[in-house]
PDB file of C-alpha atoms in Angstrom:
ATOM      1  CA  MET A 208      88.854  86.247  97.257  1.00 76.00           C
ATOM      2  CA  LYS A 209      89.999  84.692  93.807  1.00 92.00           C
ATOM      3  CA  ARG A 210      93.166  86.520  94.083  1.00 93.00           C
ATOM      4  CA  ILE A 211      93.839  85.357  97.561  1.00 92.00           C
ATOM      5  CA  ALA A 212      93.310  81.829  96.085  1.00 93.00           C
ATOM      6  CA  LEU A 213      95.851  82.704  93.360  1.00 95.00           C
ATOM      7  CA  MET A 214      98.434  83.754  96.045  1.00 95.00           C
ATOM      8  CA  PHE A 215      98.096  80.454  97.697  1.00 93.00           C
ATOM      9  CA  LEU A 216      98.248  78.173  94.444  1.00 95.00           C
ATOM     10  CA  ARG A 217     101.473  80.049  93.132  1.00 96.00           C
ATOM     11  CA  SER A 218     103.057  79.791  96.712  1.00 95.00           C
ATOM     12  CA  PHE A 219     102.120  76.169  97.199  1.00 94.00           C
ATOM     13  CA  PHE A 220     105.685  74.810  97.442  1.00 95.00           C
ATOM     14  CA  ASN A 221     106.769  77.640  99.951  1.00 95.00           C
ATOM     15  CA  LEU A 222     103.806  77.425 102.226  1.00 94.00           C
ATOM     16  CA  PRO A 223     105.036  74.452 104.614  1.00 95.00           C
ATOM     17  CA  PHE A 224     108.141  76.592 105.247  1.00 96.00           C
ATOM     18  CA  TRP A 225     106.401  79.922 105.510  1.00 95.00           C
ATOM     19  CA  LEU A 226     103.806  78.424 107.756  1.00 95.00           C
ATOM     20  CA  TYR A 227     106.634  76.808 109.997  1.00 96.00           C
ATOM     21  CA  THR A 228     108.563  80.038 110.454  1.00 96.00           C
ATOM     22  CA  LEU A 229     105.418  81.989 110.987  1.00 95.00           C
ATOM     23  CA  PHE A 230     104.403  79.752 113.753  1.00 95.00           C
ATOM     24  CA  LYS A 231     108.006  79.586 115.175  1.00 96.00           C
ATOM     25  CA  TYR A 232     108.465  83.381 115.237  1.00 96.00           C
ATOM     26  CA  CYS A 233     104.956  83.575 117.150  1.00 94.00           C
ATOM     27  CA  ASN A 234     107.412  82.755 120.074  1.00 95.00           C
ATOM     28  CA  ILE A 235     107.799  86.550 120.930  1.00 94.00           C
ATOM     29  CA  GLU A 236     109.836  85.652 123.897  1.00 94.00           C
ATOM     30  CA  LYS A 237     112.652  84.161 121.964  1.00 96.00           C
ATOM     31  CA  TYR A 238     112.520  86.402 118.766  1.00 96.00           C
ATOM     32  CA  ASP A 239     112.571  90.326 118.805  1.00 96.00           C
ATOM     33  CA  ARG A 240     110.117  92.417 116.782  1.00 96.00           C
ATOM     34  CA  PHE A 241     112.880  93.107 114.236  1.00 97.00           C
ATOM     35  CA  THR A 242     113.423  89.516 113.312  1.00 97.00           C
ATOM     36  CA  ARG A 243     109.806  88.984 113.388  1.00 97.00           C
ATOM     37  CA  TYR A 244     108.786  91.717 111.268  1.00 97.00           C
ATOM     38  CA  ALA A 245     111.693  91.205 108.816  1.00 97.00           C
ATOM     39  CA  PHE A 246     110.143  87.581 108.001  1.00 97.00           C
ATOM     40  CA  LEU A 247     106.985  89.377 106.725  1.00 96.00           C
ATOM     41  CA  HIS A 248     108.651  92.275 104.927  1.00 97.00           C
ATOM     42  CA  LYS A 249     110.916  89.647 102.949  1.00 97.00           C
ATOM     43  CA  ASN A 250     108.114  87.602 101.950  1.00 96.00           C
ATOM     44  CA  VAL A 251     105.173  89.706 101.364  1.00 96.00           C
ATOM     45  CA  PRO A 252     106.537  91.372  98.203  1.00 97.00           C
ATOM     46  CA  LEU A 253     106.907  87.902  96.678  1.00 97.00           C
ATOM     47  CA  ILE A 254     103.184  87.073  97.579  1.00 96.00           C
ATOM     48  CA  ASN A 255     101.724  90.228  96.236  1.00 97.00           C
ATOM     49  CA  LYS A 256     103.746  89.745  93.021  1.00 97.00           C
ATOM     50  CA  ARG A 257     102.164  86.103  92.660  1.00 97.00           C
ATOM     51  CA  GLY A 258      98.945  87.663  93.186  1.00 97.00           C
ATOM     52  CA  ARG A 259      99.510  90.135  90.096  1.00 97.00           C
ATOM     53  CA  VAL A 260      99.443  92.959  92.365  1.00 98.00           C
ATOM     54  CA  LYS A 261     102.115  95.852  91.843  1.00 98.00           C
ATOM     55  CA  ILE A 262     102.605  98.379  94.728  1.00 98.00           C
ATOM     56  CA  GLU A 263     103.896 102.085  93.715  1.00 98.00           C
ATOM     57  CA  CYS A 264     105.135 103.566  96.782  1.00 98.00           C
ATOM     58  CA  HIS A 265     105.530 107.212  97.234  1.00 98.00           C
ATOM     59  CA  GLY A 266     106.987 109.717  99.861  1.00 98.00           C
ATOM     60  CA  ILE A 267     108.656 107.213 101.900  1.00 97.00           C
ATOM     61  CA  GLU A 268     111.269 109.819 102.563  1.00 98.00           C
ATOM     62  CA  ASN A 269     108.353 111.627 104.425  1.00 98.00           C
ATOM     63  CA  LEU A 270     108.486 108.998 107.430  1.00 98.00           C
ATOM     64  CA  PRO A 271     110.228 110.391 110.613  1.00 97.00           C
ATOM     65  CA  LYS A 272     113.784 109.365 111.104  1.00 95.00           C
ATOM     66  CA  GLU A 273     113.157 108.648 114.562  1.00 95.00           C
ATOM     67  CA  ASN A 274     110.931 105.873 115.439  1.00 97.00           C
ATOM     68  CA  GLY A 275     107.798 106.285 117.639  1.00 97.00           C
ATOM     69  CA  TYR A 276     105.000 107.526 115.237  1.00 98.00           C
ATOM     70  CA  ILE A 277     101.526 106.587 114.164  1.00 98.00           C
ATOM     71  CA  MET A 278     100.362 106.486 110.649  1.00 98.00           C
ATOM     72  CA  PHE A 279      96.667 107.189 109.688  1.00 97.00           C
ATOM     73  CA  PRO A 280      95.785 105.820 106.352  1.00 97.00           C
ATOM     74  CA  ASN A 281      92.295 105.498 104.646  1.00 97.00           C
ATOM     75  CA  HIS A 282      90.858 101.910 104.840  1.00 94.00           C
ATOM     76  CA  GLN A 283      89.676 100.321 101.704  1.00 94.00           C
ATOM     77  CA  GLY A 284      89.978  96.425 102.434  1.00 89.00           C
ATOM     78  CA  LEU A 285      91.908  93.588 103.509  1.00 86.00           C
ATOM     79  CA  PHE A 286      94.927  94.131 101.134  1.00 93.00           C
ATOM     80  CA  ASP A 287      95.924  97.421 103.079  1.00 95.00           C
ATOM     81  CA  ALA A 288      98.027  95.865 105.516  1.00 93.00           C
ATOM     82  CA  LEU A 289      99.890  93.995 102.789  1.00 95.00           C
ATOM     83  CA  ALA A 290     100.697  97.487 101.141  1.00 97.00           C
ATOM     84  CA  PHE A 291     102.052  98.434 104.261  1.00 97.00           C
ATOM     85  CA  VAL A 292     104.367  95.500 105.298  1.00 97.00           C
ATOM     86  CA  GLU A 293     105.750  95.424 101.728  1.00 97.00           C
ATOM     87  CA  THR A 294     106.826  99.115 101.596  1.00 98.00           C
ATOM     88  CA  HIS A 295     107.533  99.993 105.261  1.00 98.00           C
ATOM     89  CA  GLU A 296     110.864  98.614 106.282  1.00 97.00           C
ATOM     90  CA  ARG A 297     110.953  99.356 109.885  1.00 97.00           C
ATOM     91  CA  PRO A 298     108.526  97.066 112.213  1.00 97.00           C
ATOM     92  CA  ILE A 299     104.954  98.452 112.484  1.00 97.00           C
ATOM     93  CA  VAL A 300     102.051  97.455 114.717  1.00 96.00           C
ATOM     94  CA  THR A 301      98.618  97.477 113.597  1.00 93.00           C
ATOM     95  CA  VAL A 302      95.370  98.035 115.351  1.00 91.00           C
ATOM     96  CA  MET A 303      92.616  95.270 114.422  1.00 86.00           C
ATOM     97  CA  LYS A 304      89.161  95.076 115.481  1.00 81.00           C
ATOM     98  CA  LYS A 305      88.102  91.905 117.661  1.00 81.00           C
ATOM     99  CA  GLU A 306      86.378  90.187 114.900  1.00 78.00           C
ATOM    100  CA  VAL A 307      89.498  89.008 113.120  1.00 73.00           C
ATOM    101  CA  LYS A 308      91.513  87.838 116.293  1.00 75.00           C
ATOM    102  CA  ASP A 309      90.425  84.288 115.786  1.00 74.00           C
ATOM    103  CA  VAL A 310      90.859  83.890 111.941  1.00 77.00           C
ATOM    104  CA  PHE A 311      93.126  81.338 111.053  1.00 76.00           C
ATOM    105  CA  LEU A 312      96.712  82.467 109.928  1.00 79.00           C
ATOM    106  CA  LEU A 313      95.551  86.081 110.908  1.00 85.00           C
ATOM    107  CA  ARG A 314      95.859  85.271 114.706  1.00 88.00           C
ATOM    108  CA  ASN A 315      99.388  84.098 114.000  1.00 91.00           C
ATOM    109  CA  VAL A 316     100.295  87.393 112.160  1.00 92.00           C
ATOM    110  CA  ILE A 317      98.535  89.422 115.077  1.00 91.00           C
ATOM    111  CA  THR A 318     100.757  87.534 117.555  1.00 92.00           C
ATOM    112  CA  LEU A 319     103.923  87.819 115.629  1.00 94.00           C
ATOM    113  CA  LEU A 320     103.215  91.937 115.288  1.00 94.00           C
ATOM    114  CA  GLN A 321     101.837  92.091 118.958  1.00 94.00           C
ATOM    115  CA  ALA A 322      98.908  94.031 117.375  1.00 94.00           C
ATOM    116  CA  GLU A 323      96.524  95.539 119.521  1.00 92.00           C
ATOM    117  CA  ILE A 324      92.891  94.203 119.485  1.00 92.00           C
ATOM    118  CA  ILE A 325      90.115  96.938 119.996  1.00 88.00           C
ATOM    119  CA  ASP A 326      86.341  96.212 120.657  1.00 85.00           C
ATOM    120  CA  ARG A 327      84.561  99.615 119.316  1.00 76.00           C
ATOM    121  CA  GLU A 328      81.692  98.733 121.379  1.00 79.00           C
ATOM    122  CA  ASP A 329      83.342  98.685 124.690  1.00 84.00           C
ATOM    123  CA  ILE A 330      84.614 102.188 125.787  1.00 83.00           C
ATOM    124  CA  ARG A 331      86.575 100.531 128.668  1.00 89.00           C
ATOM    125  CA  GLN A 332      88.563  98.394 126.502  1.00 89.00           C
ATOM    126  CA  SER A 333      89.031 101.117 123.733  1.00 88.00           C
ATOM    127  CA  MET A 334      90.551 103.453 126.354  1.00 89.00           C
ATOM    128  CA  THR A 335      92.766 100.686 127.353  1.00 92.00           C
ATOM    129  CA  VAL A 336      94.259 100.102 123.690  1.00 91.00           C
ATOM    130  CA  ILE A 337      94.512 104.006 123.644  1.00 92.00           C
ATOM    131  CA  LYS A 338      96.875 103.723 126.856  1.00 94.00           C
ATOM    132  CA  ASN A 339      98.672 100.862 125.432  1.00 95.00           C
ATOM    133  CA  MET A 340      99.341 102.543 122.294  1.00 95.00           C
ATOM    134  CA  THR A 341     100.486 105.664 124.006  1.00 96.00           C
ATOM    135  CA  ASN A 342     103.102 103.885 126.180  1.00 96.00           C
ATOM    136  CA  ARG A 343     104.485 101.767 123.187  1.00 97.00           C
ATOM    137  CA  VAL A 344     104.736 104.582 120.743  1.00 97.00           C
ATOM    138  CA  LYS A 345     106.800 106.535 123.485  1.00 97.00           C
ATOM    139  CA  LEU A 346     108.992 103.388 123.671  1.00 97.00           C
ATOM    140  CA  GLY A 347     109.838 103.543 119.909  1.00 97.00           C
ATOM    141  CA  GLU A 348     107.094 101.539 118.281  1.00 97.00           C
ATOM    142  CA  ASN A 349     105.554 102.489 115.097  1.00 98.00           C
ATOM    143  CA  PHE A 350     101.511 102.255 114.811  1.00 97.00           C
ATOM    144  CA  VAL A 351      98.980 101.957 111.785  1.00 96.00           C
ATOM    145  CA  ILE A 352      95.528 102.749 112.761  1.00 95.00           C
ATOM    146  CA  PHE A 353      92.442 103.015 110.536  1.00 93.00           C
ATOM    147  CA  ALA A 354      90.690 106.136 111.761  1.00 92.00           C
ATOM    148  CA  GLU A 355      87.686 105.540 109.728  1.00 91.00           C
ATOM    149  CA  GLY A 356      87.025 102.384 111.888  1.00 80.00           C
ATOM    150  CA  THR A 357      86.057 100.272 108.990  1.00 77.00           C
ATOM    151  CA  ARG A 358      86.698 100.063 105.244  1.00 77.00           C
ATOM    152  CA  SER A 359      84.777 102.384 103.224  1.00 74.00           C
ATOM    153  CA  ARG A 360      83.452 100.008 100.585  1.00 78.00           C
ATOM    154  CA  LYS A 361      83.180 102.816  98.216  1.00 80.00           C
ATOM    155  CA  GLY A 362      86.551 102.526  96.409  1.00 85.00           C
ATOM    156  CA  ASN A 363      88.830 105.597  96.691  1.00 93.00           C
ATOM    157  CA  GLN A 364      86.073 107.562  98.305  1.00 93.00           C
ATOM    158  CA  ILE A 365      87.047 107.752 102.228  1.00 94.00           C
ATOM    159  CA  GLY A 366      84.680 107.741 105.163  1.00 92.00           C
ATOM    160  CA  GLU A 367      84.869 110.346 107.984  1.00 93.00           C
ATOM    161  CA  PHE A 368      87.960 109.994 110.383  1.00 95.00           C
ATOM    162  CA  LYS A 369      87.004 109.324 113.963  1.00 93.00           C
ATOM    163  CA  GLY A 370      88.786 111.802 116.239  1.00 93.00           C
ATOM    164  CA  GLY A 371      89.000 109.353 119.255  1.00 91.00           C
ATOM    165  CA  SER A 372      91.586 107.491 116.879  1.00 92.00           C
ATOM    166  CA  PHE A 373      94.108 110.307 117.323  1.00 96.00           C
ATOM    167  CA  LYS A 374      93.895 110.267 121.452  1.00 95.00           C
ATOM    168  CA  SER A 375      96.975 107.748 121.362  1.00 95.00           C
ATOM    169  CA  ALA A 376      99.274 110.323 119.345  1.00 97.00           C
ATOM    170  CA  MET A 377      97.947 113.353 121.257  1.00 97.00           C
ATOM    171  CA  ASN A 378      99.026 111.709 124.382  1.00 96.00           C
ATOM    172  CA  ALA A 379     102.259 110.592 123.232  1.00 97.00           C
ATOM    173  CA  HIS A 380     103.204 113.995 121.660  1.00 97.00           C
ATOM    174  CA  CYS A 381     104.203 111.941 118.592  1.00 98.00           C
ATOM    175  CA  PRO A 382     104.607 112.427 114.688  1.00 98.00           C
ATOM    176  CA  ILE A 383     101.074 111.730 112.936  1.00 98.00           C
ATOM    177  CA  VAL A 384     101.667 110.556 109.316  1.00 98.00           C
ATOM    178  CA  PRO A 385      98.942 110.654 107.011  1.00 98.00           C
ATOM    179  CA  VAL A 386      99.013 107.911 104.479  1.00 98.00           C
ATOM    180  CA  ALA A 387      96.752 107.614 101.244  1.00 98.00           C
ATOM    181  CA  LEU A 388      96.209 104.301  99.738  1.00 98.00           C
ATOM    182  CA  ILE A 389      94.637 104.319  96.079  1.00 97.00           C
ATOM    183  CA  ASP A 390      93.192 101.309  94.317  1.00 96.00           C
ATOM    184  CA  SER A 391      93.973  98.821  97.220  1.00 96.00           C
ATOM    185  CA  PHE A 392      90.367  97.866  97.174  1.00 95.00           C
ATOM    186  CA  LYS A 393      90.998  96.215  93.770  1.00 95.00           C
ATOM    187  CA  ALA A 394      93.241  93.556  95.129  1.00 95.00           C
ATOM    188  CA  PHE A 395      90.702  91.392  97.304  1.00 92.00           C
ATOM    189  CA  ASP A 396      87.454  93.259  96.943  1.00 88.00           C
ATOM    190  CA  THR A 397      86.494  92.982  93.348  1.00 89.00           C
ATOM    191  CA  ASN A 398      86.711  89.227  93.004  1.00 86.00           C
ATOM    192  CA  SER A 399      89.134  89.393  90.095  1.00 92.00           C
ATOM    193  CA  ILE A 400      92.834  88.222  89.307  1.00 95.00           C
ATOM    194  CA  LYS A 401      93.581  90.966  86.579  1.00 96.00           C
ATOM    195  CA  PRO A 402      96.836  92.698  87.414  1.00 97.00           C
ATOM    196  CA  VAL A 403      96.255  95.726  89.669  1.00 97.00           C
ATOM    197  CA  THR A 404      98.471  98.504  90.670  1.00 97.00           C
ATOM    198  CA  VAL A 405      97.991  99.751  94.191  1.00 98.00           C
ATOM    199  CA  GLN A 406      99.446 103.224  95.362  1.00 98.00           C
ATOM    200  CA  ILE A 407     100.538 104.083  98.817  1.00 98.00           C
ATOM    201  CA  HIS A 408     101.420 107.464  99.445  1.00 98.00           C
ATOM    202  CA  TYR A 409     103.268 108.408 102.676  1.00 98.00           C
ATOM    203  CA  LEU A 410     102.319 112.260 103.230  1.00 98.00           C
ATOM    204  CA  LYS A 411     104.381 114.762 105.251  1.00 98.00           C
ATOM    205  CA  PRO A 412     103.743 114.252 108.954  1.00 98.00           C
ATOM    206  CA  LEU A 413     102.296 116.522 111.478  1.00 98.00           C
ATOM    207  CA  TYR A 414     104.582 116.832 114.482  1.00 98.00           C
ATOM    208  CA  TYR A 415     103.494 117.592 117.726  1.00 97.00           C
ATOM    209  CA  GLU A 416     104.390 121.379 117.646  1.00 97.00           C
ATOM    210  CA  ASP A 417     101.880 121.352 114.435  1.00 97.00           C
ATOM    211  CA  TYR A 418      98.888 120.155 116.368  1.00 97.00           C
ATOM    212  CA  LYS A 419      99.093 120.991 119.699  1.00 95.00           C
ATOM    213  CA  GLY A 420      96.253 122.822 120.800  1.00 92.00           C
ATOM    214  CA  MET A 421      94.095 121.334 118.283  1.00 97.00           C
ATOM    215  CA  LYS A 422      90.967 119.263 119.013  1.00 97.00           C
ATOM    216  CA  SER A 423      90.988 115.475 118.086  1.00 97.00           C
ATOM    217  CA  THR A 424      88.323 116.017 115.682  1.00 97.00           C
ATOM    218  CA  GLU A 425      90.223 119.109 114.072  1.00 97.00           C
ATOM    219  CA  ILE A 426      93.267 116.770 113.615  1.00 98.00           C
ATOM    220  CA  ALA A 427      91.018 114.172 112.096  1.00 97.00           C
ATOM    221  CA  ALA A 428      89.593 116.562 109.719  1.00 97.00           C
ATOM    222  CA  LEU A 429      93.168 117.800 108.765  1.00 98.00           C
ATOM    223  CA  VAL A 430      94.405 114.275 107.913  1.00 98.00           C
ATOM    224  CA  MET A 431      91.526 113.226 106.302  1.00 97.00           C
ATOM    225  CA  GLN A 432      91.731 116.337 104.082  1.00 97.00           C
ATOM    226  CA  ARG A 433      95.240 115.845 103.050  1.00 98.00           C
ATOM    227  CA  ILE A 434      94.483 112.188 102.145  1.00 98.00           C
ATOM    228  CA  THR A 435      91.372 113.229 100.162  1.00 97.00           C
ATOM    229  CA  ASP A 436      93.466 115.655  98.194  1.00 97.00           C
ATOM    230  CA  THR A 437      96.112 113.122  97.350  1.00 98.00           C
ATOM    231  CA  ILE A 438      93.665 110.713  96.231  1.00 97.00           C
ATOM    232  CA  ALA A 439      92.173 113.388  93.882  1.00 96.00           C
ATOM    233  CA  GLN A 440      95.346 114.261  92.453  1.00 96.00           C
ATOM    234  CA  TYR A 441      96.949 110.493  91.629  1.00 94.00           C
ATOM    235  CA  GLU A 442      93.726 108.150  91.478  1.00 90.00           C
ATOM    236  CA  HIS A 443      93.699 108.450  87.736  1.00 79.00           C
ATOM    237  CA  LYS A 444      97.371 108.509  86.739  1.00 70.00           C
TER     238      LYS A 444
END
């Protein structure tokens, strides 16, 4: 958490304006998703830089040209979302666990992004989120969902990907984009303010023709393996 404090301290004079703008853009009826997301995309790189975090982005050319896809990264910690917002130019929607929906500032970002909130202990509510995601992806929104369900807490070692996380993509027949995050845990989860480099690798997508006929667990295993292979290749570079 030392790095979060550093980010706040080094952005002290910007905070009043940023908070005002954040609260203003929470009026989703007045401001469209492109305007709302552009605010985050513009300012997050500055916040990361002030926190002494450098992001190396690879494979941005692999993102589908058309909107309406779901990205499946490994989950390392709280910083993961900032890596996406800095590097992904088009608006994204996140799926967040219910425990964070009332956290100060996070709840405003949830509103701004129109994030989906999931309760993994409530099967009926989870099915509603899957249905909502399916409909929104069909309408051209791009999602990020962490298929592990929770951060690994084991550095660059990833946990098992849950097959159910892929149901929305399967129902929407949309592209699935594996994303490998490397050293993202070092930003907020090591209690250090030493300079750190975080890698984000957008891997080649799976299109519907690539995975139709596969079970959700098979898709999960394939995506997990591609991410694991990428981490093994790049984590020590």
